[in-house]
Tab-separated table of C-alpha atoms and ligand atoms in Angstrom:
chain	number	residue	atom	x	y	z
A	147	MET	CA	15.379	11.108	-4.595
A	148	LYS	CA	14.322	7.624	-5.830
A	149	LEU	CA	11.441	5.634	-4.350
A	150	TYR	CA	10.504	1.930	-4.779
A	151	SER	CA	7.184	0.103	-4.064
A	152	THR	CA	6.780	-2.077	-0.969
A	153	ASN	CA	5.586	-4.721	-3.481
A	154	ASN	CA	8.600	-4.322	-5.755
A	155	THR	CA	11.855	-3.205	-4.329
A	156	SER	CA	13.612	-3.007	-7.621
A	157	LEU	CA	11.246	-0.325	-8.924
A	158	ARG	CA	12.725	3.119	-9.195
A	159	VAL	CA	10.488	6.260	-9.440
A	160	ASP	CA	11.401	9.878	-9.056
A	161	PHE	CA	9.892	11.965	-6.353
A	162	PRO	CA	7.289	14.029	-8.471
A	163	ASP	CA	5.979	10.794	-10.069
A	164	ALA	CA	5.480	9.149	-6.609
A	165	VAL	CA	3.621	12.298	-5.409
A	166	PHE	CA	1.319	12.593	-8.431
A	167	ASN	CA	0.642	8.801	-8.618
A	168	SER	CA	0.054	8.477	-4.898
A	169	LEU	CA	0.062	4.679	-5.250
A	170	PRO	CA	2.286	2.522	-7.497
A	171	GLN	CA	0.474	0.486	-10.056
A	172	ASP	CA	1.214	-2.761	-8.107
A	173	ASN	CA	-0.796	-1.391	-5.106
A	174	GLY	CA	2.188	-1.236	-2.798
A	175	LEU	CA	3.235	1.883	-1.221
A	176	TYR	CA	6.153	4.228	-2.162
A	177	MET	CA	9.191	4.210	0.153
A	178	PRO	CA	12.473	6.032	-0.141
A	179	VAL	CA	15.362	3.901	-1.552
A	180	GLN	CA	17.847	5.823	0.589
A	181	ILE	CA	17.133	6.798	4.274
A	182	LYS	CA	20.319	8.526	5.174
A	183	PRO	CA	21.077	9.164	8.928
A	184	LEU	CA	21.192	12.800	9.659
A	185	ASP	CA	24.469	14.664	10.090
A	186	ALA	CA	25.599	14.077	13.735
A	187	LYS	CA	26.594	17.758	14.002
A	188	PHE	CA	23.127	18.855	13.103
A	189	LEU	CA	21.512	16.582	15.761
A	190	ASP	CA	23.960	17.826	18.226
A	191	LYS	CA	22.976	21.401	17.801
A	192	ILE	CA	19.297	20.781	16.909
A	193	ASP	CA	18.012	22.778	19.877
A	194	GLN	CA	19.277	25.978	18.217
A	195	TYR	CA	17.000	25.390	15.207
A	196	SER	CA	13.471	26.504	14.657
A	197	LEU	CA	10.773	24.065	13.253
A	198	PRO	CA	10.996	25.417	9.687
A	199	GLU	CA	14.905	25.075	9.889
A	200	ILE	CA	14.591	21.579	11.250
A	201	ALA	CA	12.017	20.809	8.465
A	202	PHE	CA	14.288	22.150	5.919
A	203	GLU	CA	17.341	20.024	7.019
A	204	ILE	CA	15.371	16.810	7.252
A	205	ALA	CA	13.479	17.298	3.906
A	206	LYS	CA	16.833	18.031	2.160
A	207	ASN	CA	18.201	14.839	3.602
A	208	LEU	CA	15.420	12.814	2.184
A	209	LEU	CA	14.591	14.663	-1.007
A	210	GLN	CA	18.270	15.066	-1.937
A	211	ASP	CA	18.305	16.829	-5.294
A	212	ALA	CA	14.585	16.445	-6.134
A	213	MET	CA	13.972	20.157	-5.891
A	214	PRO	CA	16.124	23.407	-5.464
A	215	GLU	CA	17.108	24.294	-1.984
A	216	ASN	CA	15.524	27.783	-2.127
A	217	GLU	CA	12.216	26.308	-3.218
A	218	LEU	CA	12.261	23.747	-0.476
A	219	ARG	CA	13.033	26.462	2.088
A	220	ARG	CA	10.191	28.588	0.826
A	221	ILE	CA	7.759	25.648	0.988
A	222	VAL	CA	8.613	24.678	4.630
A	223	ASN	CA	8.486	28.362	5.741
A	224	GLU	CA	5.035	28.688	4.244
A	225	ALA	CA	3.667	25.289	5.352
A	226	PHE	CA	4.754	25.433	8.935
A	227	ASN	CA	3.863	28.900	9.852
A	228	PHE	CA	1.921	28.042	13.029
A	229	PRO	CA	3.234	27.109	16.520
A	230	VAL	CA	3.766	23.481	17.703
A	231	PRO	CA	3.939	23.925	21.453
A	232	LEU	CA	5.136	21.093	23.750
A	233	ILE	CA	3.020	21.582	26.834
A	234	GLN	CA	4.528	20.358	30.047
A	235	LEU	CA	1.900	18.855	32.362
A	236	ASP	CA	4.107	17.573	35.108
A	237	LYS	CA	7.855	16.922	35.544
A	238	ASN	CA	7.931	14.113	32.954
A	239	THR	CA	4.653	14.364	30.943
A	240	PHE	CA	4.267	16.442	27.846
A	241	ALA	CA	1.520	17.054	25.332
A	242	LEU	CA	2.824	17.823	21.797
A	243	GLU	CA	0.110	20.058	20.278
A	244	LEU	CA	-0.133	19.478	16.599
A	245	PHE	CA	-3.420	21.146	16.152
A	246	HIS	CA	-2.659	24.843	15.722
A	247	GLY	CA	-2.881	24.719	11.951
A	248	PRO	CA	-5.889	25.945	9.919
A	249	SER	CA	-7.945	22.651	10.309
A	250	LEU	CA	-7.092	22.243	13.978
A	251	ALA	CA	-5.741	18.652	13.499
A	252	PHE	CA	-2.216	17.184	12.790
A	253	LYS	CA	-3.137	16.406	9.235
A	254	ASP	CA	-2.329	20.067	8.406
A	255	PHE	CA	1.336	19.130	8.350
A	256	GLY	CA	0.896	16.498	5.609
A	257	ALA	CA	-1.666	18.371	3.651
A	258	ARG	CA	0.159	21.783	3.651
A	259	PHE	CA	3.398	20.316	2.605
A	260	MET	CA	1.976	17.977	-0.060
A	261	SER	CA	-0.091	20.766	-1.626
A	262	ARG	CA	2.879	23.053	-2.003
A	263	ILE	CA	5.033	20.298	-3.342
A	264	MET	CA	2.342	19.469	-5.938
A	265	GLY	CA	2.009	23.159	-6.708
A	266	TYR	CA	5.762	23.483	-7.330
A	267	PHE	CA	5.963	20.421	-9.656
A	268	LEU	CA	2.875	21.522	-11.677
A	269	LYS	CA	4.243	23.337	-14.767
A	270	LYS	CA	2.419	26.655	-15.667
A	271	ASP	CA	0.855	25.358	-18.939
A	272	GLU	CA	-0.012	21.950	-17.657
A	273	GLN	CA	-3.598	20.729	-17.270
A	274	MET	CA	-5.348	21.615	-14.045
A	275	LEU	CA	-4.836	18.991	-11.247
A	276	ASP	CA	-8.141	17.745	-9.865
A	277	ILE	CA	-7.910	16.434	-6.303
A	278	LEU	CA	-10.711	14.191	-5.329
A	279	VAL	CA	-11.013	13.384	-1.564
A	280	ALA	CA	-13.597	11.355	0.489
A	281	THR	CA	-13.621	12.279	4.025
A	282	SER	CA	-15.073	11.187	7.277
A	283	GLY	CA	-14.002	14.430	8.987
A	284	ASP	CA	-10.381	15.576	9.522
A	285	THR	CA	-8.755	14.706	6.176
A	286	GLY	CA	-11.116	16.913	4.042
A	287	GLY	CA	-10.622	20.015	6.172
A	288	ALA	CA	-6.809	19.657	6.175
A	289	VAL	CA	-6.718	19.060	2.446
A	290	ALA	CA	-9.115	21.994	1.714
A	291	ALA	CA	-6.961	24.340	3.776
A	292	GLY	CA	-3.843	22.868	2.215
A	293	PHE	CA	-4.765	23.430	-1.325
A	294	TYR	CA	-6.802	26.577	-0.841
A	295	MET	CA	-5.715	29.024	-3.649
A	296	VAL	CA	-2.756	26.831	-4.757
A	297	PRO	CA	-2.636	27.739	-8.477
A	298	ASN	CA	-3.660	25.175	-11.075
A	299	THR	CA	-5.327	22.934	-8.523
A	300	ARG	CA	-8.908	22.196	-7.756
A	301	VAL	CA	-10.290	20.210	-4.868
A	302	THR	CA	-13.658	18.279	-4.742
A	303	ILE	CA	-14.383	16.945	-1.264
A	304	LEU	CA	-17.099	14.299	-0.687
A	305	TYR	CA	-18.410	13.949	2.826
A	306	PRO	CA	-21.320	11.963	4.182
A	307	LYS	CA	-24.456	13.958	5.162
A	308	GLY	CA	-24.961	14.294	8.940
A	309	LYS	CA	-21.934	12.328	9.766
A	310	VAL	CA	-19.381	15.049	10.342
A	311	SER	CA	-19.284	17.403	13.226
A	312	ASP	CA	-20.462	21.058	12.779
A	313	ILE	CA	-16.908	22.391	12.894
A	314	GLN	CA	-15.664	19.767	10.453
A	315	LYS	CA	-18.564	20.659	8.087
A	316	MET	CA	-17.721	24.360	8.179
A	317	GLN	CA	-14.197	23.490	7.393
A	318	LEU	CA	-15.269	21.748	4.333
A	319	THR	CA	-17.979	24.152	3.052
A	320	THR	CA	-16.623	27.771	3.803
A	321	ASN	CA	-13.555	27.931	1.701
A	322	GLY	CA	-14.831	28.876	-1.690
A	323	GLU	CA	-12.201	29.642	-4.479
A	324	ASN	CA	-10.865	26.428	-5.752
A	325	ILE	CA	-12.458	24.205	-3.058
A	326	HIS	CA	-15.713	22.527	-3.660
A	327	ALA	CA	-17.746	20.500	-1.053
A	328	VAL	CA	-20.117	17.805	-2.095
A	329	GLU	CA	-22.530	16.389	0.530
A	330	VAL	CA	-23.359	12.695	-0.184
A	331	GLU	CA	-26.603	10.968	0.940
A	332	GLY	CA	-24.783	8.054	2.282
A	333	THR	CA	-21.909	6.866	4.347
A	334	PHE	CA	-18.087	7.499	4.309
A	335	ASP	CA	-17.723	4.227	2.448
A	336	ASP	CA	-20.130	5.513	-0.212
A	337	CYS	CA	-18.090	8.648	-0.550
A	338	GLN	CA	-14.956	6.508	-0.960
A	339	ALA	CA	-16.567	4.254	-3.420
A	340	LEU	CA	-17.587	7.333	-5.591
A	341	VAL	CA	-13.973	8.542	-5.612
A	342	LYS	CA	-12.601	5.089	-6.571
A	343	LEU	CA	-15.133	4.810	-9.427
A	344	ALA	CA	-14.273	8.237	-10.806
A	345	PHE	CA	-10.540	7.270	-10.913
A	346	LEU	CA	-11.453	4.224	-12.973
A	347	ASP	CA	-14.045	5.920	-15.303
A	348	GLN	CA	-12.674	6.163	-18.831
A	349	GLY	CA	-14.868	9.166	-19.758
A	350	LEU	CA	-13.742	11.141	-16.681
A	351	LYS	CA	-10.084	10.135	-17.106
A	352	GLN	CA	-10.076	11.667	-20.610
A	353	ARG	CA	-11.480	14.924	-19.250
A	354	PHE	CA	-9.721	15.330	-15.890
A	355	ARG	CA	-6.277	14.891	-14.461
A	356	PHE	CA	-7.120	13.291	-11.147
A	357	THR	CA	-5.020	12.692	-8.034
A	358	SER	CA	-6.072	11.674	-4.633
A	359	ALA	CA	-4.647	13.331	-1.507
A	360	ASN	CA	-5.071	10.418	0.883
A	361	SER	CA	-2.796	9.647	3.733
A	362	ILE	CA	-0.764	7.161	1.815
A	363	ASN	CA	0.942	9.780	-0.360
A	364	ILE	CA	4.645	9.951	0.399
A	365	ALA	CA	4.501	13.653	0.544
A	366	ARG	CA	2.134	13.595	3.434
A	367	LEU	CA	4.320	11.143	5.399
A	368	ILE	CA	7.688	13.076	5.144
A	369	PRO	CA	6.541	16.317	6.891
A	370	GLN	CA	5.225	14.260	9.814
A	371	THR	CA	8.772	13.405	10.755
A	372	PHE	CA	9.590	16.929	11.360
A	373	TYR	CA	7.647	17.506	14.653
A	374	TYR	CA	9.278	14.527	16.266
A	375	PHE	CA	12.716	16.090	15.740
A	376	ASN	CA	11.215	19.384	16.909
A	377	ALA	CA	9.981	17.850	20.108
A	378	TYR	CA	13.430	16.191	20.650
A	379	ALA	CA	15.099	19.574	20.092
A	380	GLN	CA	12.812	21.243	22.791
A	381	LEU	CA	13.509	18.505	25.381
A	382	LYS	CA	17.127	18.349	24.548
A	383	ALA	CA	17.337	22.049	25.468
A	384	LYS	CA	15.840	20.989	28.930
A	385	GLY	CA	18.451	18.238	29.322
A	386	MET	CA	15.993	15.481	28.667
A	387	THR	CA	16.979	12.935	26.019
A	388	ASN	CA	15.260	9.705	27.084
A	389	LEU	CA	12.080	10.031	25.026
A	390	VAL	CA	8.858	7.985	24.771
A	391	PHE	CA	6.392	9.110	22.083
A	392	SER	CA	2.848	7.848	22.396
A	393	VAL	CA	0.977	8.206	19.072
A	394	PRO	CA	-2.839	7.965	18.802
A	395	SER	CA	-3.066	5.699	15.646
A	396	GLY	CA	-5.618	4.871	12.967
A	397	ASN	CA	-4.070	4.471	9.553
A	398	PHE	CA	-0.595	4.470	11.194
A	399	GLY	CA	0.776	7.261	9.115
A	400	ASN	CA	1.777	9.265	12.114
A	401	VAL	CA	3.639	6.531	13.903
A	402	ALA	CA	5.250	5.406	10.540
A	403	ALA	CA	6.561	8.885	10.231
A	404	GLY	CA	7.997	8.628	13.796
A	405	LEU	CA	9.639	5.348	12.948
A	406	LEU	CA	11.118	6.948	9.690
A	407	ALA	CA	12.451	9.726	11.886
A	408	PHE	CA	14.107	6.925	14.151
A	409	LYS	CA	15.660	5.505	10.987
A	410	MET	CA	17.094	8.896	10.299
A	411	GLY	CA	18.728	8.984	13.727
A	412	LEU	CA	16.097	10.458	16.055
A	413	PRO	CA	17.169	9.230	19.478
A	414	VAL	CA	14.031	7.571	20.965
A	415	THR	CA	13.553	5.125	23.829
A	416	GLN	CA	10.180	3.812	22.773
A	417	PHE	CA	7.227	4.444	20.458
A	418	LEU	CA	3.690	3.536	21.644
A	419	ALA	CA	0.935	2.863	19.116
A	420	ALA	CA	-2.175	3.831	20.952
A	421	THR	CA	-5.553	2.672	19.405
A	422	ASN	CA	-9.199	2.427	20.319
A	423	ILE	CA	-10.739	-1.005	20.086
A	424	ASN	CA	-9.816	-1.301	16.504
A	425	ASP	CA	-6.666	-3.081	17.756
A	426	THR	CA	-5.236	-4.880	14.692
A	427	VAL	CA	-1.775	-3.610	15.203
A	428	PRO	CA	-1.583	-4.004	19.001
A	429	SER	CA	-2.790	-7.432	18.809
A	430	PHE	CA	-0.338	-8.174	16.138
A	431	LEU	CA	2.491	-6.816	18.321
A	432	LYS	CA	1.337	-9.193	21.112
A	433	THR	CA	0.634	-12.332	19.097
A	434	GLY	CA	2.695	-11.952	15.862
A	435	ILE	CA	-0.542	-12.679	13.803
A	436	TYR	CA	-1.813	-9.854	11.620
A	437	THR	CA	-5.651	-10.037	11.217
A	438	PRO	CA	-7.289	-7.110	9.550
A	439	LYS	CA	-10.910	-6.654	10.696
A	440	PRO	CA	-13.902	-4.559	9.687
A	441	SER	CA	-13.707	-1.165	11.530
A	442	VAL	CA	-15.853	-0.623	14.579
A	443	GLN	CA	-17.310	2.856	15.301
A	444	THR	CA	-15.859	4.674	18.431
A	445	TYR	CA	-15.658	8.028	20.004
A	446	SER	CA	-12.196	8.518	18.478
A	447	ASN	CA	-13.586	8.041	14.955
A	448	ALA	CA	-10.529	9.329	13.085
A	449	MET	CA	-8.946	6.151	14.325
A	450	ASP	CA	-11.754	3.723	13.333
A	451	VAL	CA	-9.612	1.702	10.993
A	452	GLY	CA	-9.516	-2.081	10.892
A	453	ASN	CA	-6.855	-2.488	8.249
A	454	PRO	CA	-4.336	0.411	8.713
A	455	SER	CA	-3.090	1.463	5.238
A	456	ASN	CA	0.378	2.538	6.332
A	457	TRP	CA	1.190	-0.598	8.202
A	458	VAL	CA	3.001	-2.117	5.239
A	459	ARG	CA	5.408	0.923	5.333
A	460	ILE	CA	6.330	0.191	8.927
A	461	MET	CA	6.902	-3.569	8.102
A	462	ASP	CA	9.055	-2.452	5.109
A	463	LEU	CA	11.103	-0.081	7.333
A	464	PHE	CA	11.988	-2.959	9.464
A	465	LYS	CA	12.232	-5.834	6.912
A	466	GLU	CA	15.823	-6.373	7.664
A	467	ASP	CA	15.349	-6.615	11.313
A	468	PRO	CA	11.726	-7.420	12.405
A	469	ASP	CA	12.821	-8.032	15.932
A	470	GLN	CA	13.911	-4.273	16.266
A	471	LEU	CA	10.350	-3.330	15.501
A	472	LYS	CA	9.062	-5.392	18.386
A	473	VAL	CA	11.361	-3.676	20.687
A	474	ILE	CA	10.946	-0.131	19.568
A	475	LEU	CA	7.108	-0.211	19.063
A	476	LYS	CA	4.627	-1.198	21.781
A	477	GLY	CA	0.832	-1.342	21.109
A	478	TYR	CA	-2.052	-0.437	23.494
A	479	SER	CA	-5.802	-0.433	22.904
A	480	PHE	CA	-8.588	1.286	24.930
A	481	SER	CA	-12.336	1.321	25.015
A	482	ASP	CA	-14.703	4.319	24.671
A	483	GLU	CA	-15.435	4.079	28.432
A	484	GLN	CA	-11.711	4.299	29.162
A	485	THR	CA	-11.365	7.208	26.753
A	486	LEU	CA	-14.116	9.313	28.478
A	487	ASP	CA	-12.721	8.483	31.819
A	488	ALA	CA	-9.254	9.624	30.587
A	489	ILE	CA	-10.690	12.984	29.257
A	490	ASN	CA	-12.103	13.523	32.775
A	491	ARG	CA	-8.970	12.502	34.614
A	492	ILE	CA	-6.612	14.694	32.398
A	493	PHE	CA	-8.981	17.598	33.086
A	494	GLU	CA	-9.169	16.963	36.863
A	495	THR	CA	-5.376	16.330	37.253
A	496	TYR	CA	-3.952	18.924	34.855
A	497	ASN	CA	-6.866	21.267	34.066
A	498	TYR	CA	-6.078	20.346	30.465
A	499	VAL	CA	-8.640	19.424	27.815
A	500	THR	CA	-7.891	16.713	25.234
A	501	CYS	CA	-9.784	15.285	22.254
A	502	PRO	CA	-10.746	11.646	22.410
A	503	HIS	CA	-7.862	10.608	20.181
A	504	THR	CA	-5.292	12.470	22.317
A	505	ALA	CA	-6.794	10.932	25.452
A	506	ILE	CA	-5.938	7.470	24.156
A	507	GLY	CA	-2.423	8.647	23.635
A	508	TRP	CA	-2.250	9.687	27.278
A	509	LEU	CA	-3.689	6.407	28.369
A	510	ALA	CA	-1.008	4.452	26.569
A	511	ALA	CA	1.778	6.753	27.963
A	512	ASN	CA	0.362	6.151	31.530
A	513	GLN	CA	0.228	2.390	31.132
A	514	TRP	CA	3.733	2.216	29.708
A	515	ARG	CA	5.057	4.262	32.626
A	516	ASP	CA	3.371	1.953	35.124
A	517	GLU	CA	4.888	-1.011	33.443
A	518	ASN	CA	8.333	0.324	33.058
A	519	GLN	CA	9.180	2.548	35.973
A	520	LEU	CA	11.763	4.552	34.022
A	521	SER	CA	11.732	7.523	36.201
A	522	ASN	CA	13.822	9.843	33.853
A	523	ALA	CA	11.866	9.159	30.708
A	524	ALA	CA	10.042	12.061	29.137
A	525	MET	CA	6.532	10.889	28.232
A	526	ILE	CA	5.310	12.815	25.161
A	527	PHE	CA	1.738	12.050	23.979
A	528	LEU	CA	0.903	13.578	20.551
A	529	SER	CA	-2.122	15.830	20.631
A	530	THR	CA	-3.629	15.082	17.265
A	531	ALA	CA	-6.764	17.400	17.224
A	532	HIS	CA	-8.332	20.386	19.089
A	533	PRO	CA	-11.017	19.049	21.348
A	534	CYS	CA	-13.634	21.475	19.920
A	535	LYS	CA	-13.793	19.348	16.727
A	536	PHE	CA	-15.431	16.584	18.836
A	537	PRO	CA	-17.981	18.447	21.059
A	538	ASP	CA	-20.432	15.421	21.261
A	539	VAL	CA	-17.772	13.386	23.088
A	540	ILE	CA	-16.477	15.917	25.606
A	541	PRO	CA	-18.243	15.777	28.960
A	542	ALA	CA	-20.319	18.782	29.817
A	543	GLN	CA	-18.139	19.941	32.830
A	544	VAL	CA	-15.048	19.832	30.700
A	545	LYS	CA	-16.681	21.546	27.686
A	546	LYS	CA	-17.543	24.441	29.902
A	547	VAL	CA	-14.004	25.555	30.155
A	548	MET	CA	-12.940	24.624	26.552
A	549	VAL	CA	-11.880	27.781	24.692
A	550	SER	CA	-12.767	28.059	21.058
A	551	PRO	CA	-9.683	28.835	18.871
A	552	GLU	CA	-9.767	31.903	16.549
A	553	GLN	CA	-10.009	29.551	13.559
A	554	VAL	CA	-13.502	28.566	14.738
A	555	ILE	CA	-14.660	32.133	15.209
A	556	LYS	CA	-13.609	32.891	11.640
A	557	LEU	CA	-15.475	29.809	10.359
A	558	LYS	CA	-18.728	30.706	12.098
A	559	ALA	CA	-18.625	34.133	10.287
A	560	SER	CA	-18.086	32.515	6.906
A	561	GLU	CA	-20.607	31.647	4.245
A	562	ASN	CA	-21.517	27.911	3.990
A	563	LYS	CA	-21.605	26.498	0.297
A	564	PHE	CA	-22.035	22.824	-0.821
A	565	ASP	CA	-23.750	20.821	-3.486
A	566	SER	CA	-25.828	17.666	-2.668
A	567	ILE	CA	-25.791	14.338	-4.535
A	568	SER	CA	-27.036	10.770	-3.883
A	569	SER	CA	-24.529	7.900	-3.671
A	570	ASP	CA	-25.284	6.991	-7.199
A	571	PHE	CA	-22.084	7.185	-9.491
A	572	SER	CA	-23.734	8.452	-12.678
A	573	GLU	CA	-25.145	11.347	-10.700
A	574	PHE	CA	-21.638	12.160	-9.348
A	575	LYS	CA	-20.156	11.818	-12.892
A	576	ASN	CA	-22.667	14.169	-14.358
A	577	TYR	CA	-22.083	16.558	-11.548
A	578	LEU	CA	-18.307	16.723	-12.286
A	579	LEU	CA	-18.862	17.015	-16.123
A	580	GLU	CA	-21.273	19.824	-15.699
A	581	LYS	CA	-19.782	21.798	-12.802
A	582	TYR	CA	-16.372	21.769	-14.355
A	583	SER	CA	-17.376	22.264	-18.033
A	584	SER	CA	-15.394	24.951	-19.730
B	656	LIG	C1	-6.170	11.047	11.386
B	656	LIG	C2	-6.223	11.122	12.846
B	656	LIG	C3	-5.463	10.164	13.688
B	656	LIG	C4	-4.947	8.915	13.183
B	656	LIG	O1	-3.652	9.169	12.460
B	656	LIG	P1	-2.965	8.062	11.508
B	656	LIG	O2	-1.813	8.682	10.879
B	656	LIG	O3	-4.085	7.680	10.575
B	656	LIG	O4	-2.616	6.979	12.450
B	656	LIG	C5	-5.585	10.453	15.022
B	656	LIG	N1	-6.170	11.463	15.530
B	656	LIG	C6	-6.818	12.424	14.789
B	656	LIG	C7	-7.454	13.615	15.472
B	656	LIG	C8	-6.847	12.275	13.397
B	656	LIG	O5	-7.388	13.154	12.641
């Protein structure tokens, strides 16, 4: 597999280099040179395949000869060992639950695949790989669970004190082994600044082999295509092939993966990009003018992004035919008030509890259905996190019936461990040098 940069389409990089670099030097994003359509015979029989089998076929199609087939098969079997149910709420409405992995959010798909890909490409005698992550909540938990006990890797997670939910904090601080949590006296932006400074610091660079595990890594994007095909497979088995996917969106990695799946031949009628009031993309799709803005805090805080980092990938996927993008992708944005109202309405109508991000996906699906009157379309909204991760947002009468998944019960029984630092870089630098001296 070869990749280029969205800023330099004549660049050619091999898959392992793209994975360990995360970002090209020119600050673009890596994209596959070749996106081959999937074999028609495979798509025809896809309803007979399991999720790991689908994942294997798609990964093989994209990665080509980047790694041996038996290793790829082992990785997808290990990474996707949890259920991905498609819950039918009424005749045409489905929730695709992506939150049954260890961190209870869809980011497990990307993190579990990427960590194992990195583990495979790390040679035995190579220097330890140090993964530095700043998190506002969901990313850290998925990366921690993804890299837990992966040989030759060590993860340092920085999170802002008092600004992550209790369950999120437990997911960061109860792992032990090769996972280290650092509580920063500051904001998420401070955490991100510390990570960026560490990557640039000559002294640290001599001592450590750093990589970031953020959502722009190509090895996080690829596995997110798998569940779109898996949902298609399940609906095809029911004779439904007119699909509308509604995707709660922040950095636009999830919907970028859906569009990559579309380019590989996934039959889709419509994608909906559903955002909170951070509506840079929906307003671009309406006006044609792209204006990044500072992010605004909302109830769906994993989507509080004013300048979505994966948007350039979507523009790149459609660079030959920008009009096709306007047809296949529609944008919708909703307020906090509408989000709360939706959580209540979904509960009253279907006796089903959603997280605030997922509720926005449902709102977009509903609005699209009202506008389009396509009676045989299957509306699938992606359920991106378990509602228990956002207890402060869920109304009391809904929270009463919310069932804690077993992952949470285990977390509560585990020991909490973290170190504390200020947002001062020299303190962080000394922390790394002392903690990891040996
Ligand atoms: C990260 C996240 C999103 C946004 O996904 P993007 O790929 O960044 O668009 C939505 N919902 C939840 C729960 C998340 O954790």
